[in-house]
mmCIF file of C-alpha atoms in Angstrom:
data_model
loop_
_atom_site.group_PDB
_atom_site.id
_atom_site.type_symbol
_atom_site.label_atom_id
_atom_site.label_comp_id
_atom_site.label_asym_id
_atom_site.label_seq_id
_atom_site.Cartn_x
_atom_site.Cartn_y
_atom_site.Cartn_z
ATOM 1 C CA MET K 1260 0.000 0.000 0.000
ATOM 2 C CA ARG K 1261 2.844 2.344 0.871
ATOM 3 C CA ILE K 1262 4.473 1.566 -2.473
ATOM 4 C CA ILE K 1263 1.269 2.492 -4.305
ATOM 5 C CA LYS K 1264 0.947 5.736 -2.354
ATOM 6 C CA PHE K 1265 4.594 6.521 -2.988
ATOM 7 C CA GLY K 1266 4.157 5.803 -6.696
ATOM 8 C CA LEU K 1267 1.108 8.062 -6.889
ATOM 9 C CA LEU K 1268 3.010 10.791 -5.067
ATOM 10 C CA VAL K 1269 5.895 10.530 -7.541
ATOM 11 C CA ILE K 1270 3.479 10.732 -10.476
ATOM 12 C CA VAL K 1271 1.766 13.793 -8.980
ATOM 13 C CA LEU K 1272 5.143 15.454 -8.398
ATOM 14 C CA ILE K 1273 6.293 14.719 -11.963
ATOM 15 C CA LEU K 1274 3.051 16.080 -13.404
ATOM 16 C CA GLY K 1275 3.327 19.128 -11.180
ATOM 17 C CA ILE K 1276 6.903 19.800 -12.254
ATOM 18 C CA TYR K 1277 5.944 19.246 -15.918
ATOM 19 C CA ALA K 1278 2.983 21.641 -15.580
ATOM 20 C CA ALA K 1279 5.173 24.247 -13.882
ATOM 21 C CA VAL K 1280 7.814 23.993 -16.616
ATOM 22 C CA MET K 1281 5.162 24.308 -19.326
ATOM 23 C CA TYR K 1282 3.528 27.257 -17.555
ATOM 24 C CA TYR K 1283 6.654 29.280 -16.831
ATOM 25 C CA PHE K 1284 9.049 28.343 -19.644
ATOM 26 C CA VAL K 1285 6.952 27.408 -22.703
ATOM 27 C CA GLU K 1286 4.687 29.946 -24.396
ATOM 28 C CA GLU K 1287 1.078 28.911 -24.971
ATOM 29 C CA SER K 1288 1.490 29.851 -28.649
ATOM 30 C CA ASN K 1289 4.517 30.190 -30.881
ATOM 31 C CA SER K 1290 5.524 32.989 -33.248
ATOM 32 C CA PHE K 1291 8.573 32.900 -35.491
ATOM 33 C CA LYS K 1292 9.935 34.217 -38.777
ATOM 34 C CA VAL K 1293 11.714 32.397 -41.608
ATOM 35 C CA GLU K 1294 13.385 34.100 -44.585
ATOM 36 C CA LYS K 1295 14.393 32.531 -47.895
ATOM 37 C CA GLU K 1296 15.614 33.824 -51.247
ATOM 38 C CA ILE K 1297 14.968 32.284 -54.649
ATOM 39 C CA ASN K 1298 16.610 33.133 -57.973
ATOM 40 C CA TYR K 1299 13.424 33.963 -59.866
ATOM 41 C CA PRO K 1300 11.523 37.259 -60.245
ATOM 42 C CA VAL K 1301 8.518 37.911 -58.031
ATOM 43 C CA GLU K 1302 6.085 37.816 -60.985
ATOM 44 C CA LYS K 1303 6.980 34.144 -61.486
ATOM 45 C CA VAL K 1304 7.129 33.284 -57.769
ATOM 46 C CA PHE K 1305 3.899 34.877 -56.495
ATOM 47 C CA PRO K 1306 1.474 32.801 -58.657
ATOM 48 C CA GLN K 1307 2.992 29.642 -57.161
ATOM 49 C CA PHE K 1308 1.635 30.754 -53.768
ATOM 50 C CA ASN K 1309 -1.499 32.637 -54.767
ATOM 51 C CA ARG K 1310 -3.028 29.812 -56.834
ATOM 52 C CA LEU K 1311 -3.600 26.913 -54.457
ATOM 53 C CA GLN K 1312 -3.419 24.264 -57.175
ATOM 54 C CA ASN K 1313 0.143 25.462 -57.774
ATOM 55 C CA PHE K 1314 0.904 25.802 -54.055
ATOM 56 C CA THR K 1315 0.021 22.204 -53.183
ATOM 57 C CA ARG K 1316 2.183 20.796 -55.994
ATOM 58 C CA TRP K 1317 5.489 22.023 -54.591
ATOM 59 C CA ASN K 1318 4.729 22.456 -50.878
ATOM 60 C CA ASP K 1319 6.218 19.376 -49.252
ATOM 61 C CA TYR K 1320 3.438 19.076 -46.664
ATOM 62 C CA PHE K 1321 1.024 18.213 -49.480
ATOM 63 C CA SER K 1322 3.245 16.865 -52.272
ATOM 64 C CA SER K 1323 5.307 14.375 -50.240
ATOM 65 C CA SER K 1324 2.385 11.994 -49.682
ATOM 66 C CA ARG K 1325 0.765 10.038 -52.500
ATOM 67 C CA THR K 1326 -2.234 9.339 -50.235
ATOM 68 C CA MET K 1327 -3.025 13.033 -49.671
ATOM 69 C CA ARG K 1328 -6.444 13.945 -51.062
ATOM 70 C CA ILE K 1329 -7.203 17.621 -51.705
ATOM 71 C CA GLU K 1330 -10.446 19.395 -52.614
ATOM 72 C CA TYR K 1331 -10.125 22.857 -54.187
ATOM 73 C CA TYR K 1332 -12.811 25.514 -53.797
ATOM 74 C CA ARG K 1333 -13.522 28.546 -55.945
ATOM 75 C CA PRO K 1334 -12.140 31.077 -56.703
ATOM 76 C CA TYR K 1335 -9.002 28.795 -56.626
ATOM 77 C CA GLU K 1336 -6.635 31.771 -56.334
ATOM 78 C CA GLY K 1337 -6.401 34.983 -54.354
ATOM 79 C CA LYS K 1338 -8.643 36.087 -51.484
ATOM 80 C CA ASP K 1339 -11.190 33.443 -50.379
ATOM 81 C CA ALA K 1340 -9.481 30.596 -52.265
ATOM 82 C CA ALA K 1341 -9.608 27.468 -50.094
ATOM 83 C CA ILE K 1342 -8.785 23.772 -49.907
ATOM 84 C CA SER K 1343 -9.657 20.886 -47.623
ATOM 85 C CA PHE K 1344 -7.179 18.028 -47.279
ATOM 86 C CA LYS K 1345 -7.072 14.543 -45.799
ATOM 87 C CA ASP K 1346 -4.273 12.000 -45.599
ATOM 88 C CA GLU K 1347 -5.491 8.943 -43.710
ATOM 89 C CA ALA K 1348 -2.168 7.115 -44.048
ATOM 90 C CA ASN K 1349 -0.338 9.885 -42.172
ATOM 91 C CA ASP K 1350 -3.249 10.993 -39.957
ATOM 92 C CA ARG K 1351 -3.439 14.501 -41.414
ATOM 93 C CA SER K 1352 -6.490 16.561 -42.255
ATOM 94 C CA GLY K 1353 -7.611 20.147 -42.257
ATOM 95 C CA GLU K 1354 -8.441 23.237 -44.262
ATOM 96 C CA LEU K 1355 -6.419 26.117 -45.699
ATOM 97 C CA PHE K 1356 -7.753 29.550 -46.670
ATOM 98 C CA ILE K 1357 -6.284 32.645 -48.305
ATOM 99 C CA ARG K 1358 -7.698 35.544 -46.276
ATOM 100 C CA TYR K 1359 -5.841 38.431 -47.902
ATOM 101 C CA HIS K 1360 -3.629 39.055 -50.895
ATOM 102 C CA ASN K 1361 -1.828 42.041 -52.357
ATOM 103 C CA PRO K 1362 -0.485 40.891 -55.752
ATOM 104 C CA GLU K 1363 3.268 40.273 -55.766
ATOM 105 C CA ARG K 1364 3.567 41.744 -52.254
ATOM 106 C CA THR K 1365 1.772 39.876 -49.460
ATOM 107 C CA LEU K 1366 -0.441 36.892 -48.656
ATOM 108 C CA ARG K 1367 -2.211 35.850 -45.465
ATOM 109 C CA MET K 1368 -3.197 32.221 -44.986
ATOM 110 C CA GLN K 1369 -5.116 30.422 -42.244
ATOM 111 C CA VAL K 1370 -4.587 26.708 -41.651
ATOM 112 C CA PHE K 1371 -6.935 24.615 -39.500
ATOM 113 C CA GLU K 1372 -5.411 21.213 -38.701
ATOM 114 C CA GLY K 1373 -7.472 18.239 -37.562
ATOM 115 C CA LYS K 1374 -10.216 19.253 -35.133
ATOM 116 C CA GLU K 1375 -8.364 22.405 -34.078
ATOM 117 C CA SER K 1376 -10.804 25.345 -33.933
ATOM 118 C CA ASN K 1377 -8.048 27.973 -33.800
ATOM 119 C CA PRO K 1378 -5.962 28.431 -36.951
ATOM 120 C CA THR K 1379 -2.263 28.766 -37.603
ATOM 121 C CA LEU K 1380 -1.723 32.199 -39.173
ATOM 122 C CA ILE K 1381 0.823 32.498 -41.982
ATOM 123 C CA ASP K 1382 1.769 35.915 -43.338
ATOM 124 C CA ILE K 1383 4.032 35.817 -46.393
ATOM 125 C CA LYS K 1384 5.848 38.857 -47.751
ATOM 126 C CA PHE K 1385 7.476 38.974 -51.202
ATOM 127 C CA ILE K 1386 10.331 41.423 -51.768
ATOM 128 C CA ARG K 1387 12.034 41.980 -55.119
ATOM 129 C CA SER K 1388 15.711 41.709 -54.118
ATOM 130 C CA GLY K 1389 17.075 41.865 -57.672
ATOM 131 C CA PRO K 1390 16.008 41.592 -61.333
ATOM 132 C CA GLN K 1391 15.918 37.791 -61.026
ATOM 133 C CA LYS K 1392 15.637 37.346 -57.250
ATOM 134 C CA THR K 1393 12.825 37.319 -54.703
ATOM 135 C CA ARG K 1394 13.139 37.354 -50.920
ATOM 136 C CA ILE K 1395 10.276 35.537 -49.205
ATOM 137 C CA ILE K 1396 9.527 36.184 -45.533
ATOM 138 C CA TRP K 1397 7.215 33.886 -43.557
ATOM 139 C CA ASN K 1398 5.732 35.093 -40.258
ATOM 140 C CA ILE K 1399 4.091 32.177 -38.452
ATOM 141 C CA HIS K 1400 1.784 32.348 -35.424
ATOM 142 C CA THR K 1401 0.554 29.012 -34.054
ATOM 143 C CA PRO K 1402 -2.707 28.659 -32.079
ATOM 144 C CA LYS K 1403 -2.745 28.611 -28.278
ATOM 145 C CA GLN K 1404 -2.089 25.180 -26.779
ATOM 146 C CA LYS K 1405 -3.473 23.724 -23.572
ATOM 147 C CA LEU K 1406 -1.009 23.471 -20.707
ATOM 148 C CA PHE K 1407 -0.149 19.794 -21.165
ATOM 149 C CA THR K 1408 0.212 20.020 -24.970
ATOM 150 C CA ARG K 1409 2.426 23.112 -25.054
ATOM 151 C CA ILE K 1410 5.481 20.903 -25.448
ATOM 152 C CA THR K 1411 4.671 20.668 -29.176
ATOM 153 C CA ASN K 1412 5.638 24.348 -29.470
ATOM 154 C CA LEU K 1413 9.246 23.342 -28.779
ATOM 155 C CA TRP K 1414 9.623 21.628 -32.169
ATOM 156 C CA THR K 1415 7.010 23.433 -34.308
ATOM 157 C CA GLU K 1416 9.566 25.892 -35.696
ATOM 158 C CA ASP K 1417 12.075 23.132 -36.534
ATOM 159 C CA GLU K 1418 9.408 21.080 -38.327
ATOM 160 C CA PHE K 1419 8.212 24.102 -40.295
ATOM 161 C CA THR K 1420 11.756 25.051 -41.316
ATOM 162 C CA GLU K 1421 12.578 21.500 -42.445
ATOM 163 C CA ASN K 1422 9.376 21.362 -44.489
ATOM 164 C CA LEU K 1423 10.144 24.781 -45.934
ATOM 165 C CA ASN K 1424 13.649 23.751 -47.003
ATOM 166 C CA ARG K 1425 12.256 20.766 -48.921
ATOM 167 C CA SER K 1426 9.440 22.886 -50.350
ATOM 168 C CA MET K 1427 11.801 25.585 -51.616
ATOM 169 C CA ALA K 1428 13.889 22.930 -53.365
ATOM 170 C CA ASN K 1429 10.692 21.676 -55.045
ATOM 171 C CA LEU K 1430 9.690 25.215 -56.022
ATOM 172 C CA ASN K 1431 13.120 25.930 -57.452
ATOM 173 C CA GLY K 1432 12.917 22.782 -59.604
ATOM 174 C CA LEU K 1433 9.405 23.603 -60.765
ATOM 175 C CA LEU K 1434 10.316 27.156 -61.767
ATOM 176 C CA SER K 1435 13.471 25.903 -63.465
ATOM 177 C CA ASN K 1436 11.360 23.595 -65.638
ATOM 178 C CA LYS K 1437 8.952 26.448 -66.418
ATOM 179 C CA VAL K 1438 11.822 28.726 -67.467
ATOM 180 C CA GLU K 1439 13.246 26.009 -69.736
ATOM 181 C CA LYS K 1440 9.798 25.530 -71.251
ATOM 182 C CA ASP K 1441 9.396 29.295 -71.785
ATOM 183 C CA GLU K 1442 12.816 29.480 -73.445
ATOM 184 C CA LEU K 1443 11.938 26.507 -75.665
ATOM 185 C CA ILE K 1444 8.669 28.132 -76.714
ATOM 186 C CA SER K 1445 10.388 31.459 -77.388
ATOM 187 C CA SER K 1446 12.882 29.710 -79.696
ATOM 188 C CA ILE K 1447 10.190 28.097 -81.852
ATOM 189 C CA LYS K 1448 10.036 29.159 -85.492
ATOM 190 C CA TYR K 1449 6.397 29.929 -86.209
ATOM 191 C CA ASP K 1450 4.420 29.628 -89.464
ATOM 192 C CA SER K 1451 7.008 27.410 -91.197
ATOM 193 C CA LEU K 1452 5.860 24.053 -92.526
ATOM 194 C CA MET K 1453 7.976 21.103 -91.382
ATOM 195 C CA VAL K 1454 7.882 17.332 -91.674
ATOM 196 C CA GLU K 1455 8.204 15.395 -88.417
ATOM 197 C CA GLN K 1456 7.849 11.829 -87.207
ATOM 198 C CA GLN K 1457 5.294 12.061 -84.409
ATOM 199 C CA GLU K 1458 5.508 9.638 -81.488
ATOM 200 C CA GLY K 1459 2.455 7.678 -80.387
ATOM 201 C CA GLN K 1460 0.474 8.939 -77.390
ATOM 202 C CA LEU K 1461 -2.257 7.783 -75.031
ATOM 203 C CA LEU K 1462 -4.817 10.530 -74.402
ATOM 204 C CA LEU K 1463 -7.425 10.767 -71.658
ATOM 205 C CA GLY K 1464 -10.192 13.166 -72.581
ATOM 206 C CA ILE K 1465 -13.756 13.813 -73.657
ATOM 207 C CA ASN K 1466 -15.739 13.905 -76.897
ATOM 208 C CA VAL K 1467 -17.425 17.260 -77.457
ATOM 209 C CA SER K 1468 -19.847 18.933 -79.868
ATOM 210 C CA SER K 1469 -19.890 22.722 -80.058
ATOM 211 C CA SER K 1470 -21.042 25.640 -82.146
ATOM 212 C CA GLY K 1471 -18.400 26.523 -84.720
ATOM 213 C CA SER K 1472 -18.713 30.269 -84.174
ATOM 214 C CA LYS K 1473 -15.500 31.977 -83.101
ATOM 215 C CA ASP K 1474 -16.319 32.935 -79.497
ATOM 216 C CA ALA K 1475 -18.551 29.969 -78.668
ATOM 217 C CA LEU K 1476 -16.018 27.397 -79.874
ATOM 218 C CA PHE K 1477 -13.104 28.812 -77.920
ATOM 219 C CA ARG K 1478 -15.178 29.228 -74.734
ATOM 220 C CA ASN K 1479 -16.202 25.599 -75.115
ATOM 221 C CA ILE K 1480 -12.560 24.519 -75.496
ATOM 222 C CA VAL K 1481 -11.493 26.477 -72.387
ATOM 223 C CA LEU K 1482 -14.354 25.001 -70.355
ATOM 224 C CA ASN K 1483 -13.564 21.426 -71.343
ATOM 225 C CA HIS K 1484 -9.802 21.887 -71.020
ATOM 226 C CA ASN K 1485 -10.282 23.038 -67.416
ATOM 227 C CA LYS K 1486 -12.566 20.078 -66.751
ATOM 228 C CA ILE K 1487 -9.986 17.560 -68.020
ATOM 229 C CA TYR K 1488 -7.038 19.381 -66.423
ATOM 230 C CA ASN K 1489 -8.687 19.453 -62.983
ATOM 231 C CA PHE K 1490 -9.767 15.809 -63.303
ATOM 232 C CA VAL K 1491 -6.209 14.686 -64.071
ATOM 233 C CA LEU K 1492 -4.711 16.828 -61.284
ATOM 234 C CA ASN K 1493 -7.254 16.209 -58.552
ATOM 235 C CA ASP K 1494 -9.092 12.941 -59.243
ATOM 236 C CA LEU K 1495 -6.126 11.079 -60.737
ATOM 237 C CA ASP K 1496 -3.617 12.779 -58.387
ATOM 238 C CA LYS K 1497 -1.211 13.591 -61.221
ATOM 239 C CA ARG K 1498 1.318 16.410 -61.250
ATOM 240 C CA ASP K 1499 2.254 18.750 -64.103
ATOM 241 C CA ASP K 1500 5.403 16.810 -64.921
ATOM 242 C CA GLU K 1501 3.435 13.547 -65.234
ATOM 243 C CA PHE K 1502 1.471 14.503 -68.351
ATOM 244 C CA GLY K 1503 1.953 16.439 -71.569
ATOM 245 C CA TYR K 1504 0.270 19.206 -73.550
ATOM 246 C CA ALA K 1505 -3.471 19.075 -74.229
ATOM 247 C CA VAL K 1506 -4.366 17.805 -77.723
ATOM 248 C CA LEU K 1507 -7.550 18.615 -79.652
ATOM 249 C CA ILE K 1508 -8.402 16.168 -82.466
ATOM 250 C CA THR K 1509 -10.904 17.057 -85.167
ATOM 251 C CA ASP K 1510 -11.578 16.799 -88.914
ATOM 252 C CA ALA K 1511 -8.938 18.888 -90.651
ATOM 253 C CA ASP K 1512 -11.366 20.963 -92.720
ATOM 254 C CA ASN K 1513 -14.304 21.305 -90.319
ATOM 255 C CA PHE K 1514 -13.389 24.913 -89.473
ATOM 256 C CA LYS K 1515 -15.982 25.834 -92.122
ATOM 257 C CA ASP K 1516 -18.814 23.962 -90.348
ATOM 258 C CA LYS K 1517 -21.514 25.560 -88.180
ATOM 259 C CA ASP K 1518 -21.192 22.763 -85.621
ATOM 260 C CA ILE K 1519 -17.908 21.100 -84.733
ATOM 261 C CA SER K 1520 -17.186 17.786 -83.037
ATOM 262 C CA TYR K 1521 -13.815 17.200 -81.434
ATOM 263 C CA PHE K 1522 -11.925 15.088 -78.907
ATOM 264 C CA LEU K 1523 -9.875 16.977 -76.323
ATOM 265 C CA GLY K 1524 -7.404 15.001 -74.237
ATOM 266 C CA ILE K 1525 -4.288 15.112 -72.099
ATOM 267 C CA PRO K 1526 -1.440 12.614 -72.682
ATOM 268 C CA LEU K 1527 -0.773 10.086 -69.907
ATOM 269 C CA SER K 1528 2.025 7.538 -69.661
ATOM 270 C CA LYS K 1529 -0.344 4.593 -69.098
ATOM 271 C CA ARG K 1530 -3.989 3.678 -68.683
ATOM 272 C CA VAL K 1531 -5.527 4.170 -65.252
ATOM 273 C CA GLY K 1532 -8.882 3.247 -63.809
ATOM 274 C CA ILE K 1533 -11.501 6.005 -64.104
ATOM 275 C CA SER K 1534 -14.980 6.092 -62.581
ATOM 276 C CA ASP K 1535 -16.365 9.046 -64.574
ATOM 277 C CA ASN K 1536 -17.939 7.746 -67.792
ATOM 278 C CA SER K 1537 -17.680 11.143 -69.492
ATOM 279 C CA PHE K 1538 -13.929 10.513 -69.894
ATOM 280 C CA SER K 1539 -12.375 8.008 -72.293
ATOM 281 C CA PHE K 1540 -8.982 6.996 -73.672
ATOM 282 C CA ARG K 1541 -7.803 7.492 -77.243
ATOM 283 C CA THR K 1542 -4.574 6.223 -78.793
ATOM 284 C CA LEU K 1543 -2.542 8.211 -81.307
ATOM 285 C CA ASN K 1544 -0.245 6.037 -83.401
ATOM 286 C CA GLU K 1545 3.257 7.008 -84.476
ATOM 287 C CA THR K 1546 3.061 8.647 -87.878
ATOM 288 C CA LEU K 1547 4.761 10.964 -90.358
ATOM 289 C CA SER K 1548 3.167 14.414 -90.148
ATOM 290 C CA TYR K 1549 3.188 17.914 -91.572
ATOM 291 C CA VAL K 1550 3.659 20.414 -88.752
ATOM 292 C CA ILE K 1551 3.247 24.169 -88.303
ATOM 293 C CA TYR K 1552 3.803 26.080 -85.066
ATOM 294 C CA TYR K 1553 1.253 28.865 -84.769
ATOM 295 C CA GLU K 1554 0.952 31.928 -82.504
ATOM 296 C CA GLY K 1555 -1.941 34.393 -82.573
ATOM 297 C CA SER K 1556 -5.724 34.379 -82.244
ATOM 298 C CA TYR K 1557 -7.425 30.991 -82.201
ATOM 299 C CA SER K 1558 -9.593 31.913 -85.187
ATOM 300 C CA GLY K 1559 -6.440 32.905 -87.081
ATOM 301 C CA ARG K 1560 -5.186 29.307 -87.074
ATOM 302 C CA VAL K 1561 -7.328 28.642 -90.165
ATOM 303 C CA ARG K 1562 -4.681 30.009 -92.535
ATOM 304 C CA ALA K 1563 -2.053 27.649 -91.083
ATOM 305 C CA ILE K 1564 -4.462 24.696 -91.368
ATOM 306 C CA GLN K 1565 -5.155 25.566 -95.004
ATOM 307 C CA LYS K 1566 -1.403 25.630 -95.621
ATOM 308 C CA LEU K 1567 -1.097 22.087 -94.238
ATOM 309 C CA LEU K 1568 -4.017 20.839 -96.338
ATOM 310 C CA GLN K 1569 -2.700 22.517 -99.493
ATOM 311 C CA ASN K 1570 0.700 20.887 -99.009
ATOM 312 C CA ALA K 1571 -0.928 17.468 -98.614
ATOM 313 C CA LYS K 1572 -2.888 18.072 -101.823
ATOM 314 C CA THR K 1573 0.235 19.216 -103.694
ATOM 315 C CA GLU K 1574 2.185 16.168 -102.513
ATOM 316 C CA ASN K 1575 -0.775 13.934 -103.399
ATOM 317 C CA VAL K 1576 -0.911 12.239 -99.967
ATOM 318 C CA ARG K 1577 -3.834 11.205 -97.794
ATOM 319 C CA HIS K 1578 -4.198 12.804 -94.392
ATOM 320 C CA GLY K 1579 -5.762 11.956 -91.046
ATOM 321 C CA ASP K 1580 -7.502 14.076 -88.428
ATOM 322 C CA LEU K 1581 -5.895 17.369 -87.477
ATOM 323 C CA GLN K 1582 -4.202 17.531 -84.067
ATOM 324 C CA GLN K 1583 -4.086 20.912 -82.326
ATOM 325 C CA VAL K 1584 -1.557 20.823 -79.471
ATOM 326 C CA PHE K 1585 -1.906 23.671 -76.959
ATOM 327 C CA LEU K 1586 1.611 24.693 -75.901
ATOM 328 C CA GLU K 1587 0.069 26.904 -73.206
ATOM 329 C CA ILE K 1588 -3.160 26.549 -71.244
ATOM 330 C CA PRO K 1589 -5.915 28.082 -73.447
ATOM 331 C CA GLU K 1590 -7.300 31.179 -71.730
ATOM 332 C CA THR K 1591 -7.951 33.997 -74.214
ATOM 333 C CA GLU K 1592 -9.059 33.642 -77.847
ATOM 334 C CA ASN K 1593 -6.677 36.289 -79.160
ATOM 335 C CA ASN K 1594 -3.515 34.763 -77.669
ATOM 336 C CA VAL K 1595 -2.739 31.078 -78.215
ATOM 337 C CA ARG K 1596 0.411 29.108 -78.957
ATOM 338 C CA MET K 1597 -0.192 25.859 -80.808
ATOM 339 C CA LYS K 1598 1.441 23.065 -82.706
ATOM 340 C CA LEU K 1599 -0.748 22.033 -85.644
ATOM 341 C CA ILE K 1600 -0.134 18.444 -86.752
ATOM 342 C CA LEU K 1601 -1.548 16.813 -89.883
ATOM 343 C CA PRO K 1602 -0.703 13.082 -90.112
ATOM 344 C CA VAL K 1603 -0.079 12.017 -93.719
ATOM 345 C CA PHE K 1604 0.009 8.649 -95.486
ATOM 346 C CA ARG K 1605 1.647 7.911 -98.826
#
């Protein structure tokens, strides 16, 4: 009996000492600042934070787990953009909101983790430190902890900094790839007809019918491109570097029709299981093709298409369906970059 009483007394003393240490030496919340610099201009860096679909691709907290599931909520970028996330394998869940943004200057985020009703506040400041450099300053304020859980504040800053180091490495790699892609696109020779051997591709996409009028057709393409793009990113959990440029396949001379049918798809490396019946796979075989790179308004592509068709007629060769490869995400009708491909058969 004495041993039990003594043991209880020791436990009470230990808990008392622990509580006293937590009360007097560990703050109930934690605030700290982390600064980093990246060798890219702020106009390229800021969109990687402000658009949450970009943010979750390089931020190690989200990108390091293949079991992380993320739901994105409109407006997707800027003030009031939000996500909810859940990773059952690593026992993580929560919500993230953008509460304030000043383009290319500041962002304020709130993160609710698990069942926590008080958020972690993250203020991010972007400072142009050179023509090709951006200094990024994080100010973090964690929620108040109960007395016996305050010990977690002792390693919160270390965990955040480690995650941030990995995330910045990911961001640097992502921006490096984007710069290489931009340089490649800028070096393209437009409006010149070439002959290329096109590799085969597996496309995941949708079959669409649309009005052939200028504005209606392009709006329809943008709508369906976003639908496929978000499905591949969110439902299939793919990243940008895991798939290629969107491809629109249609009859080569249907630009004269009032109604146009087309297939719009995104290349994948292999078939995957899909539960949405509106999506289907389509295989493009390796083939010799006439190619023209085009830049301008979407309606202006017609002249380049006619050039491809005229060359096929002059060479007396048969041709297949026209492939329109979007080298950039289609957003505005008057500014597109495309690779027009006409497969030919002798």
